[in-house]
């Protein structure tokens, strides 16, 4: 991918949510929620993606993830009515008052609210038909990673002035790039908010809740195993993209030209307890209610462990009944794997006083260069 990193220009403003931003009022939604129950016949509007790129096509060894499927093209998932209902729940006063998180990477994220006060969104992502669609595209049977991760929302609102400024910057940059004979997308590599990284959870489903007509950018750039960069279009309203984000290096490209951009990111893990779970909490610890996050993480991992121990017991008994020799080596290997499973949990559950709210550490970043740059920026900010 060609870059325009050598061109100098003032950075395009980051998506901005004003401190006094009132979600419901600013985006013209009502706080009076009439109760709508999720109905798959009414609210799912699914057409399979035109293409699902395999891990192999992306140059990753199939064994590196939990599925042979890597990423989908955007596909229609929800009806207009479902999206309107989700917007109403997400932009309610209660969600903003109780579940809004900010970090150095994003000024407004709504997290963990679904079980508490967004029944439609919660039921949508828990419904067997929704999960069947997601699982089919992912190529592995999936469930939401944890309730806390149902319906994570990234929200950016631009004033008319910011919107125009960003667009002008982009046009100016594009012109300069043409003048100087540099090709490539002019907006995509300008001090990215989040650089190349892998996600905390095995799979994500990104759903668009905003009308993206007239917006430019918003794609996801993926780094293939051989270093080559490819882009997947961002979803339009009601559409979704599924990505095996824990294993594929990616970064979000800026979207310009809209007045709001609300995307919902729901994270998933394999349903089967036998499949490996490489979930980390790196990117989510600083933007979570730690008690809730740790409880849910420990709860599902302990359930996995219970299933595994129960299955191991059954296998040992069955083998003995069938007069097979005892497989000592297999037992030792199983024990070792579960020790590693618990050690992994211990590492991810960082003592509360060592987690700084809003500060994501650098372990999710791939590029050493970017880690250095970020630590320099932090030093300047402290000084
Ligand atoms: Fe990501």
mmCIF file of C-alpha atoms and ligand atoms in Angstrom:
data_model
loop_
_atom_site.group_PDB
_atom_site.id
_atom_site.type_symbol
_atom_site.label_atom_id
_atom_site.label_comp_id
_atom_site.label_asym_id
_atom_site.label_seq_id
_atom_site.Cartn_x
_atom_site.Cartn_y
_atom_site.Cartn_z
ATOM 1 C CA UNK A 1 0.000 0.000 0.000
ATOM 2 C CA UNK A 2 1.386 3.396 -0.912
ATOM 3 C CA UNK A 3 1.724 5.798 1.973
ATOM 4 C CA UNK A 4 1.668 9.557 2.069
ATOM 5 C CA UNK A 5 3.429 9.816 5.384
ATOM 6 C CA UNK A 6 6.058 12.182 4.062
ATOM 7 C CA UNK A 7 3.549 14.888 3.188
ATOM 8 C CA UNK A 8 3.154 17.505 5.857
ATOM 9 C CA UNK A 9 -0.202 18.875 6.798
ATOM 10 C CA UNK A 10 -2.165 19.633 9.904
ATOM 11 C CA UNK A 11 -3.677 16.443 11.210
ATOM 12 C CA UNK A 12 -7.285 15.688 10.439
ATOM 13 C CA UNK A 13 -9.249 16.189 13.653
ATOM 14 C CA UNK A 14 -10.059 13.061 15.592
ATOM 15 C CA UNK A 15 -13.667 12.081 15.958
ATOM 16 C CA UNK A 16 -14.903 14.334 18.668
ATOM 17 C CA UNK A 17 -17.615 13.988 21.189
ATOM 18 C CA UNK A 18 -18.178 17.214 23.052
ATOM 19 C CA UNK A 19 -18.056 16.998 26.840
ATOM 20 C CA UNK A 20 -21.642 18.271 27.048
ATOM 21 C CA UNK A 21 -22.799 15.921 24.317
ATOM 22 C CA UNK A 22 -26.282 14.664 24.974
ATOM 23 C CA UNK A 23 -26.585 11.515 22.914
ATOM 24 C CA UNK A 24 -30.317 11.400 22.624
ATOM 25 C CA UNK A 25 -30.885 15.088 21.897
ATOM 26 C CA UNK A 26 -27.918 15.598 19.579
ATOM 27 C CA UNK A 27 -28.821 12.667 17.398
ATOM 28 C CA UNK A 28 -32.515 13.358 17.365
ATOM 29 C CA UNK A 29 -33.697 10.245 19.109
ATOM 30 C CA UNK A 30 -36.335 10.017 21.724
ATOM 31 C CA UNK A 31 -35.782 8.795 25.231
ATOM 32 C CA UNK A 32 -39.220 7.335 25.447
ATOM 33 C CA UNK A 33 -38.622 3.727 24.638
ATOM 34 C CA UNK A 34 -41.615 1.727 23.691
ATOM 35 C CA UNK A 35 -40.815 -1.902 24.379
ATOM 36 C CA UNK A 36 -39.897 -3.834 21.256
ATOM 37 C CA UNK A 37 -38.905 -7.462 21.635
ATOM 38 C CA UNK A 38 -36.344 -8.928 19.290
ATOM 39 C CA UNK A 39 -38.073 -10.961 16.627
ATOM 40 C CA UNK A 40 -35.745 -12.693 14.155
ATOM 41 C CA UNK A 41 -38.408 -12.628 11.431
ATOM 42 C CA UNK A 42 -38.834 -8.871 11.710
ATOM 43 C CA UNK A 43 -35.399 -7.755 12.777
ATOM 44 C CA UNK A 44 -32.937 -9.935 10.920
ATOM 45 C CA UNK A 45 -32.542 -9.000 7.284
ATOM 46 C CA UNK A 46 -29.702 -11.260 6.312
ATOM 47 C CA UNK A 47 -28.022 -11.900 2.999
ATOM 48 C CA UNK A 48 -24.744 -13.848 3.101
ATOM 49 C CA UNK A 49 -21.583 -11.862 2.348
ATOM 50 C CA UNK A 50 -20.386 -11.808 -1.256
ATOM 51 C CA UNK A 51 -17.068 -13.208 -0.041
ATOM 52 C CA UNK A 52 -15.442 -14.562 3.096
ATOM 53 C CA UNK A 53 -11.644 -14.469 2.919
ATOM 54 C CA UNK A 54 -9.977 -17.483 4.458
ATOM 55 C CA UNK A 55 -6.997 -17.285 6.785
ATOM 56 C CA UNK A 56 -5.072 -19.077 4.074
ATOM 57 C CA UNK A 57 -5.946 -16.414 1.489
ATOM 58 C CA UNK A 58 -4.733 -13.823 3.976
ATOM 59 C CA UNK A 59 -1.467 -15.676 4.349
ATOM 60 C CA UNK A 60 -1.987 -16.844 7.926
ATOM 61 C CA UNK A 61 -1.452 -20.497 8.874
ATOM 62 C CA UNK A 62 -4.856 -22.070 9.453
ATOM 63 C CA UNK A 63 -3.722 -23.367 12.846
ATOM 64 C CA UNK A 64 -3.107 -19.868 14.176
ATOM 65 C CA UNK A 65 -6.782 -19.066 14.797
ATOM 66 C CA UNK A 66 -9.950 -20.843 15.871
ATOM 67 C CA UNK A 67 -11.442 -21.012 12.361
ATOM 68 C CA UNK A 68 -10.269 -21.295 8.751
ATOM 69 C CA UNK A 69 -12.298 -18.125 7.984
ATOM 70 C CA UNK A 70 -10.637 -14.736 8.337
ATOM 71 C CA UNK A 71 -12.868 -11.826 7.370
ATOM 72 C CA UNK A 72 -16.121 -11.212 5.530
ATOM 73 C CA UNK A 73 -17.160 -8.555 3.086
ATOM 74 C CA UNK A 74 -19.919 -6.342 4.582
ATOM 75 C CA UNK A 75 -23.307 -8.043 4.484
ATOM 76 C CA UNK A 76 -26.870 -7.023 5.379
ATOM 77 C CA UNK A 77 -27.757 -8.296 8.840
ATOM 78 C CA UNK A 78 -30.463 -6.142 10.453
ATOM 79 C CA UNK A 79 -33.679 -4.503 9.299
ATOM 80 C CA UNK A 80 -34.155 -0.727 9.475
ATOM 81 C CA UNK A 81 -36.529 -1.213 12.418
ATOM 82 C CA UNK A 82 -33.895 -3.200 14.332
ATOM 83 C CA UNK A 83 -31.293 -0.488 13.762
ATOM 84 C CA UNK A 84 -33.700 2.230 14.941
ATOM 85 C CA UNK A 85 -34.443 0.262 18.093
ATOM 86 C CA UNK A 86 -30.735 -0.298 18.756
ATOM 87 C CA UNK A 87 -30.051 3.424 18.300
ATOM 88 C CA UNK A 88 -32.793 4.285 20.757
ATOM 89 C CA UNK A 89 -31.354 1.969 23.386
ATOM 90 C CA UNK A 90 -27.745 3.004 22.833
ATOM 91 C CA UNK A 91 -28.492 6.724 22.877
ATOM 92 C CA UNK A 92 -30.644 6.653 25.993
ATOM 93 C CA UNK A 93 -29.840 8.870 28.963
ATOM 94 C CA UNK A 94 -29.414 5.839 31.198
ATOM 95 C CA UNK A 95 -26.709 4.280 28.992
ATOM 96 C CA UNK A 96 -24.817 7.570 28.750
ATOM 97 C CA UNK A 97 -25.071 8.207 32.483
ATOM 98 C CA UNK A 98 -23.969 4.742 33.586
ATOM 99 C CA UNK A 99 -21.944 3.091 30.848
ATOM 100 C CA UNK A 100 -19.890 5.729 29.012
ATOM 101 C CA UNK A 101 -16.126 5.196 28.949
ATOM 102 C CA UNK A 102 -13.378 7.416 27.594
ATOM 103 C CA UNK A 103 -9.789 6.579 26.849
ATOM 104 C CA UNK A 104 -6.802 8.152 25.198
ATOM 105 C CA UNK A 105 -7.845 6.240 22.078
ATOM 106 C CA UNK A 106 -11.526 7.098 21.957
ATOM 107 C CA UNK A 107 -13.512 9.836 23.632
ATOM 108 C CA UNK A 108 -16.804 8.023 23.753
ATOM 109 C CA UNK A 109 -17.402 4.337 24.094
ATOM 110 C CA UNK A 110 -20.515 2.759 25.541
ATOM 111 C CA UNK A 111 -19.794 -0.598 27.123
ATOM 112 C CA UNK A 112 -21.347 -3.238 29.312
ATOM 113 C CA UNK A 113 -24.793 -1.622 29.223
ATOM 114 C CA UNK A 114 -26.767 -4.269 27.332
ATOM 115 C CA UNK A 115 -27.666 -6.663 30.158
ATOM 116 C CA UNK A 116 -28.567 -3.719 32.394
ATOM 117 C CA UNK A 117 -30.603 -1.440 30.165
ATOM 118 C CA UNK A 118 -30.708 -2.481 26.488
ATOM 119 C CA UNK A 119 -32.896 -5.585 26.343
ATOM 120 C CA UNK A 120 -33.368 -5.446 22.572
ATOM 121 C CA UNK A 121 -29.623 -5.343 21.885
ATOM 122 C CA UNK A 122 -28.951 -8.006 24.501
ATOM 123 C CA UNK A 123 -31.563 -10.367 23.075
ATOM 124 C CA UNK A 124 -30.398 -9.724 19.502
ATOM 125 C CA UNK A 125 -26.869 -10.929 20.186
ATOM 126 C CA UNK A 126 -27.997 -13.845 22.367
ATOM 127 C CA UNK A 127 -30.620 -15.154 19.934
ATOM 128 C CA UNK A 128 -29.852 -18.563 18.391
ATOM 129 C CA UNK A 129 -30.719 -17.317 14.876
ATOM 130 C CA UNK A 130 -28.344 -14.360 15.106
ATOM 131 C CA UNK A 131 -25.641 -16.660 16.459
ATOM 132 C CA UNK A 132 -26.291 -19.188 13.687
ATOM 133 C CA UNK A 133 -25.702 -16.487 11.030
ATOM 134 C CA UNK A 134 -22.549 -15.170 12.708
ATOM 135 C CA UNK A 135 -21.229 -18.695 13.296
ATOM 136 C CA UNK A 136 -21.808 -19.781 9.705
ATOM 137 C CA UNK A 137 -19.832 -16.841 8.357
ATOM 138 C CA UNK A 138 -17.123 -17.252 11.006
ATOM 139 C CA UNK A 139 -16.810 -20.943 10.205
ATOM 140 C CA UNK A 140 -17.010 -21.946 13.882
ATOM 141 C CA UNK A 141 -19.871 -22.075 16.380
ATOM 142 C CA UNK A 142 -19.661 -18.805 18.351
ATOM 143 C CA UNK A 143 -21.210 -17.206 21.419
ATOM 144 C CA UNK A 144 -20.752 -13.626 22.705
ATOM 145 C CA UNK A 145 -17.362 -13.460 24.442
ATOM 146 C CA UNK A 146 -19.050 -12.193 27.633
ATOM 147 C CA UNK A 147 -22.215 -10.236 28.382
ATOM 148 C CA UNK A 148 -20.072 -7.195 29.099
ATOM 149 C CA UNK A 149 -18.930 -7.161 25.465
ATOM 150 C CA UNK A 150 -22.419 -7.258 23.959
ATOM 151 C CA UNK A 151 -22.982 -4.177 21.868
ATOM 152 C CA UNK A 152 -19.792 -2.181 22.565
ATOM 153 C CA UNK A 153 -20.367 1.142 20.806
ATOM 154 C CA UNK A 154 -17.866 3.540 19.296
ATOM 155 C CA UNK A 155 -19.472 6.900 18.879
ATOM 156 C CA UNK A 156 -18.136 9.926 17.034
ATOM 157 C CA UNK A 157 -20.075 13.083 16.361
ATOM 158 C CA UNK A 158 -18.762 15.889 14.201
ATOM 159 C CA UNK A 159 -20.069 19.422 14.099
ATOM 160 C CA UNK A 160 -20.695 20.819 10.621
ATOM 161 C CA UNK A 161 -17.510 22.878 10.973
ATOM 162 C CA UNK A 162 -15.355 19.880 11.923
ATOM 163 C CA UNK A 163 -16.856 17.837 9.150
ATOM 164 C CA UNK A 164 -16.046 20.441 6.509
ATOM 165 C CA UNK A 165 -12.583 21.075 7.909
ATOM 166 C CA UNK A 166 -11.755 17.379 7.726
ATOM 167 C CA UNK A 167 -13.054 17.090 4.193
ATOM 168 C CA UNK A 168 -11.138 20.185 3.052
ATOM 169 C CA UNK A 169 -7.965 18.813 4.615
ATOM 170 C CA UNK A 170 -8.489 15.596 2.750
ATOM 171 C CA UNK A 171 -9.104 17.270 -0.600
ATOM 172 C CA UNK A 172 -6.104 19.555 -0.092
ATOM 173 C CA UNK A 173 -3.933 16.600 0.767
ATOM 174 C CA UNK A 174 -5.188 14.612 -2.183
ATOM 175 C CA UNK A 175 -4.358 17.511 -4.492
ATOM 176 C CA UNK A 176 -0.900 17.852 -3.031
ATOM 177 C CA UNK A 177 -0.348 14.129 -3.340
ATOM 178 C CA UNK A 178 -1.297 14.299 -6.998
ATOM 179 C CA UNK A 179 0.983 17.318 -7.541
ATOM 180 C CA UNK A 180 3.877 15.510 -5.944
ATOM 181 C CA UNK A 181 3.167 12.271 -7.713
ATOM 182 C CA UNK A 182 2.338 10.320 -4.589
ATOM 183 C CA UNK A 183 -0.515 7.906 -4.898
ATOM 184 C CA UNK A 184 -2.636 6.312 -2.238
ATOM 185 C CA UNK A 185 -5.496 7.298 -0.023
ATOM 186 C CA UNK A 186 -4.764 10.695 1.473
ATOM 187 C CA UNK A 187 -6.619 10.231 4.731
ATOM 188 C CA UNK A 188 -5.606 6.821 5.822
ATOM 189 C CA UNK A 189 -2.241 7.063 7.487
ATOM 190 C CA UNK A 190 -2.437 10.386 9.223
ATOM 191 C CA UNK A 191 -1.531 9.723 12.842
ATOM 192 C CA UNK A 192 -3.901 6.801 13.247
ATOM 193 C CA UNK A 193 -5.893 6.671 16.470
ATOM 194 C CA UNK A 194 -5.216 2.975 16.853
ATOM 195 C CA UNK A 195 -2.434 1.516 14.791
ATOM 196 C CA UNK A 196 -1.861 -2.048 13.723
ATOM 197 C CA UNK A 197 -3.104 -4.366 16.412
ATOM 198 C CA UNK A 198 -4.903 -7.579 17.149
ATOM 199 C CA UNK A 199 -8.081 -7.641 19.216
ATOM 200 C CA UNK A 200 -8.614 -9.121 22.666
ATOM 201 C CA UNK A 201 -11.311 -11.588 21.556
ATOM 202 C CA UNK A 202 -11.233 -14.263 18.845
ATOM 203 C CA UNK A 203 -13.971 -12.797 16.614
ATOM 204 C CA UNK A 204 -15.729 -9.461 16.273
ATOM 205 C CA UNK A 205 -18.883 -8.507 14.446
ATOM 206 C CA UNK A 206 -18.920 -4.806 13.555
ATOM 207 C CA UNK A 207 -22.386 -3.423 12.809
ATOM 208 C CA UNK A 208 -23.067 0.071 11.492
ATOM 209 C CA UNK A 209 -25.800 2.058 13.190
ATOM 210 C CA UNK A 210 -25.276 5.282 11.204
ATOM 211 C CA UNK A 211 -26.185 6.317 7.723
ATOM 212 C CA UNK A 212 -22.831 6.389 5.939
ATOM 213 C CA UNK A 213 -24.106 7.885 2.688
ATOM 214 C CA UNK A 214 -21.526 10.372 1.486
ATOM 215 C CA UNK A 215 -18.830 9.234 3.913
ATOM 216 C CA UNK A 216 -15.335 8.535 2.664
ATOM 217 C CA UNK A 217 -13.008 5.965 4.214
ATOM 218 C CA UNK A 218 -14.019 3.846 7.179
ATOM 219 C CA UNK A 219 -12.472 0.677 5.763
ATOM 220 C CA UNK A 220 -10.533 -1.837 7.795
ATOM 221 C CA UNK A 221 -6.976 -2.385 6.619
ATOM 222 C CA UNK A 222 -5.660 -5.904 7.140
ATOM 223 C CA UNK A 223 -2.044 -6.974 7.096
ATOM 224 C CA UNK A 224 -1.584 -10.263 5.356
ATOM 225 C CA UNK A 225 0.897 -12.859 6.530
ATOM 226 C CA UNK A 226 3.377 -11.678 3.890
ATOM 227 C CA UNK A 227 3.136 -8.043 5.027
ATOM 228 C CA UNK A 228 0.969 -6.930 2.132
ATOM 229 C CA UNK A 229 -1.959 -4.674 3.104
ATOM 230 C CA UNK A 230 -5.496 -5.204 1.877
ATOM 231 C CA UNK A 231 -8.630 -3.279 2.703
ATOM 232 C CA UNK A 232 -12.129 -4.450 3.508
ATOM 233 C CA UNK A 233 -14.959 -1.974 2.974
ATOM 234 C CA UNK A 234 -16.650 -0.647 6.103
ATOM 235 C CA UNK A 235 -20.254 -1.661 6.630
ATOM 236 C CA UNK A 236 -23.126 0.663 5.742
ATOM 237 C CA UNK A 237 -26.183 1.093 7.949
ATOM 238 C CA UNK A 238 -27.654 -2.272 8.978
ATOM 239 C CA UNK A 239 -24.674 -4.139 7.533
ATOM 240 C CA UNK A 240 -21.994 -6.031 9.424
ATOM 241 C CA UNK A 241 -18.435 -7.282 8.969
ATOM 242 C CA UNK A 242 -17.044 -10.336 10.750
ATOM 243 C CA UNK A 243 -13.332 -10.496 11.502
ATOM 244 C CA UNK A 244 -11.116 -12.987 13.290
ATOM 245 C CA UNK A 245 -9.516 -9.978 14.942
ATOM 246 C CA UNK A 246 -7.528 -11.775 17.637
ATOM 247 C CA UNK A 247 -5.281 -13.265 14.964
ATOM 248 C CA UNK A 248 -5.379 -10.894 11.970
ATOM 249 C CA UNK A 249 -3.431 -7.679 12.293
ATOM 250 C CA UNK A 250 -5.685 -4.786 11.389
ATOM 251 C CA UNK A 251 -6.383 -1.140 11.838
ATOM 252 C CA UNK A 252 -9.428 1.042 11.279
ATOM 253 C CA UNK A 253 -9.115 3.770 8.680
ATOM 254 C CA UNK A 254 -10.701 7.134 9.238
ATOM 255 C CA UNK A 255 -14.182 7.864 8.038
ATOM 256 C CA UNK A 256 -14.799 11.400 6.885
ATOM 257 C CA UNK A 257 -17.765 13.396 5.739
ATOM 258 C CA UNK A 258 -20.519 12.232 8.047
ATOM 259 C CA UNK A 259 -21.941 14.075 11.006
ATOM 260 C CA UNK A 260 -22.069 10.982 13.191
ATOM 261 C CA UNK A 261 -20.648 7.515 13.125
ATOM 262 C CA UNK A 262 -21.989 4.953 15.544
ATOM 263 C CA UNK A 263 -20.644 1.452 15.168
ATOM 264 C CA UNK A 264 -21.438 -1.515 17.373
ATOM 265 C CA UNK A 265 -18.726 -4.083 17.992
ATOM 266 C CA UNK A 266 -19.786 -7.359 19.567
ATOM 267 C CA UNK A 267 -17.035 -9.823 20.430
ATOM 268 C CA UNK A 268 -17.312 -13.579 20.212
ATOM 269 C CA UNK A 269 -15.520 -16.746 21.295
ATOM 270 C CA UNK A 270 -16.024 -20.376 20.253
ATOM 271 C CA UNK A 271 -18.877 -22.131 22.037
ATOM 272 C CA UNK A 272 -17.004 -25.428 22.467
ATOM 273 C CA UNK A 273 -14.924 -25.680 25.632
ATOM 274 C CA UNK A 274 -12.366 -27.880 23.930
ATOM 275 C CA UNK A 275 -11.301 -25.193 21.445
ATOM 276 C CA UNK A 276 -8.407 -23.038 22.601
ATOM 277 C CA UNK A 277 -9.275 -19.643 24.069
ATOM 278 C CA UNK A 278 -6.562 -17.057 23.474
ATOM 279 C CA UNK A 279 -8.691 -14.198 24.788
ATOM 280 C CA UNK A 280 -6.674 -11.439 26.414
ATOM 281 C CA UNK A 281 -8.002 -8.401 28.263
ATOM 282 C CA UNK A 282 -5.313 -5.994 27.102
ATOM 283 C CA UNK A 283 -7.433 -3.610 25.089
ATOM 284 C CA UNK A 284 -10.499 -3.709 27.349
ATOM 285 C CA UNK A 285 -9.174 -3.591 30.951
ATOM 286 C CA UNK A 286 -8.810 0.228 31.061
ATOM 287 C CA UNK A 287 -12.300 0.822 29.658
ATOM 288 C CA UNK A 288 -14.283 -1.602 31.782
ATOM 289 C CA UNK A 289 -15.837 -2.051 35.152
ATOM 290 C CA UNK A 290 -13.023 -4.325 36.334
ATOM 291 C CA UNK A 291 -15.150 -6.250 38.818
ATOM 292 C CA UNK A 292 -17.692 -7.054 36.124
ATOM 293 C CA UNK A 293 -15.058 -7.871 33.483
ATOM 294 C CA UNK A 294 -13.007 -10.153 35.747
ATOM 295 C CA UNK A 295 -16.105 -11.906 37.084
ATOM 296 C CA UNK A 296 -17.382 -12.696 33.584
ATOM 297 C CA UNK A 297 -13.937 -13.687 32.296
ATOM 298 C CA UNK A 298 -13.333 -16.021 35.259
ATOM 299 C CA UNK A 299 -16.871 -17.392 35.082
ATOM 300 C CA UNK A 300 -16.758 -18.573 31.483
ATOM 301 C CA UNK A 301 -13.162 -19.814 31.729
ATOM 302 C CA UNK A 302 -14.024 -21.845 34.855
ATOM 303 C CA UNK A 303 -17.013 -23.275 32.980
ATOM 304 C CA UNK A 304 -14.651 -24.275 30.174
ATOM 305 C CA UNK A 305 -12.379 -25.910 32.702
ATOM 306 C CA UNK A 306 -15.298 -27.773 34.327
ATOM 307 C CA UNK A 307 -16.360 -29.101 30.902
ATOM 308 C CA UNK A 308 -12.817 -30.156 30.088
ATOM 309 C CA UNK A 309 -12.325 -31.938 33.447
ATOM 310 C CA UNK A 310 -15.684 -33.686 33.164
ATOM 311 C CA UNK A 311 -14.841 -34.839 29.603
ATOM 312 C CA UNK A 312 -11.387 -36.023 30.696
ATOM 313 C CA UNK A 313 -12.882 -38.060 33.539
ATOM 314 C CA UNK A 314 -15.386 -39.661 31.193
ATOM 315 C CA UNK A 315 -12.698 -40.498 28.666
ATOM 316 C CA UNK A 316 -10.474 -42.116 31.334
ATOM 317 C CA UNK A 317 -13.376 -44.188 32.690
ATOM 318 C CA UNK A 318 -14.490 -45.272 29.190
ATOM 319 C CA UNK A 319 -10.958 -46.279 28.279
ATOM 320 C CA UNK A 320 -10.615 -48.336 31.476
ATOM 321 C CA UNK A 321 -13.969 -50.046 30.883
ATOM 322 C CA UNK A 322 -12.830 -50.969 27.379
ATOM 323 C CA UNK A 323 -9.666 -52.490 28.883
ATOM 324 C CA UNK A 324 -7.355 -50.063 27.161
ATOM 325 C CA UNK A 325 -3.908 -49.321 28.647
ATOM 326 C CA UNK A 326 -3.804 -46.162 30.738
ATOM 327 C CA UNK A 327 -2.516 -43.210 28.671
ATOM 328 C CA UNK A 328 -0.193 -41.551 31.168
ATOM 329 C CA UNK A 329 1.393 -39.310 28.562
ATOM 330 C CA UNK A 330 -1.988 -37.958 27.440
ATOM 331 C CA UNK A 331 -3.012 -37.271 31.049
ATOM 332 C CA UNK A 332 0.203 -35.371 31.761
ATOM 333 C CA UNK A 333 -0.264 -33.345 28.585
ATOM 334 C CA UNK A 334 -3.856 -32.537 29.567
ATOM 335 C CA UNK A 335 -2.758 -31.405 33.035
ATOM 336 C CA UNK A 336 -0.042 -29.207 31.507
ATOM 337 C CA UNK A 337 -2.554 -27.574 29.147
ATOM 338 C CA UNK A 338 -4.920 -26.745 32.009
ATOM 339 C CA UNK A 339 -2.061 -25.314 34.078
ATOM 340 C CA UNK A 340 -1.240 -23.046 31.140
ATOM 341 C CA UNK A 341 -4.937 -22.160 30.840
ATOM 342 C CA UNK A 342 -4.998 -21.041 34.480
ATOM 343 C CA UNK A 343 -1.650 -19.267 34.215
ATOM 344 C CA UNK A 344 -3.009 -17.334 31.238
ATOM 345 C CA UNK A 345 -6.005 -16.238 33.337
ATOM 346 C CA UNK A 346 -3.768 -15.203 36.200
ATOM 347 C CA UNK A 347 -1.747 -13.040 33.802
ATOM 348 C CA UNK A 348 -4.814 -11.370 32.306
ATOM 349 C CA UNK A 349 -6.416 -10.594 35.652
ATOM 350 C CA UNK A 350 -4.213 -7.670 36.602
ATOM 351 C CA UNK A 351 -4.536 -6.337 40.158
ATOM 352 C CA UNK A 352 -7.024 -3.404 40.152
ATOM 353 C CA UNK A 353 -4.545 -0.805 41.426
ATOM 354 C CA UNK A 354 -2.187 -1.545 38.525
ATOM 355 C CA UNK A 355 -4.825 -0.765 35.874
ATOM 356 C CA UNK A 356 -4.999 2.889 34.867
ATOM 357 C CA UNK A 357 -8.466 3.822 33.653
ATOM 358 C CA UNK A 358 -8.438 5.069 30.067
ATOM 359 C CA UNK A 359 -4.798 4.144 29.427
ATOM 360 C CA UNK A 360 -4.395 1.209 27.077
ATOM 361 C CA UNK A 361 -0.905 -0.240 27.319
ATOM 362 C CA UNK A 362 1.062 -1.035 24.197
ATOM 363 C CA UNK A 363 0.894 -4.809 24.182
ATOM 364 C CA UNK A 364 -1.894 -4.785 21.570
ATOM 365 C CA UNK A 365 0.356 -2.911 19.148
ATOM 366 C CA UNK A 366 2.465 -4.815 16.706
ATOM 367 C CA UNK A 367 4.809 -2.104 15.513
ATOM 368 C CA UNK A 368 7.830 -1.411 17.735
ATOM 369 C CA UNK A 369 8.095 1.974 16.022
ATOM 370 C CA UNK A 370 4.596 2.944 17.091
ATOM 371 C CA UNK A 371 5.215 1.770 20.665
ATOM 372 C CA UNK A 372 8.226 4.087 20.820
ATOM 373 C CA UNK A 373 6.275 6.975 19.339
ATOM 374 C CA UNK A 374 3.446 6.520 21.818
ATOM 375 C CA UNK A 375 5.782 6.402 24.793
ATOM 376 C CA UNK A 376 7.440 9.627 23.552
ATOM 377 C CA UNK A 377 4.030 11.301 23.255
ATOM 378 C CA UNK A 378 3.182 10.208 26.787
ATOM 379 C CA UNK A 379 6.421 11.665 28.137
ATOM 380 C CA UNK A 380 5.649 15.001 26.454
ATOM 381 C CA UNK A 381 2.111 14.962 27.859
ATOM 382 C CA UNK A 382 3.415 14.324 31.383
ATOM 383 C CA UNK A 383 6.048 17.071 31.085
HETATM 384 FE FE1 LIG B 1 -9.520 -4.142 16.354
#
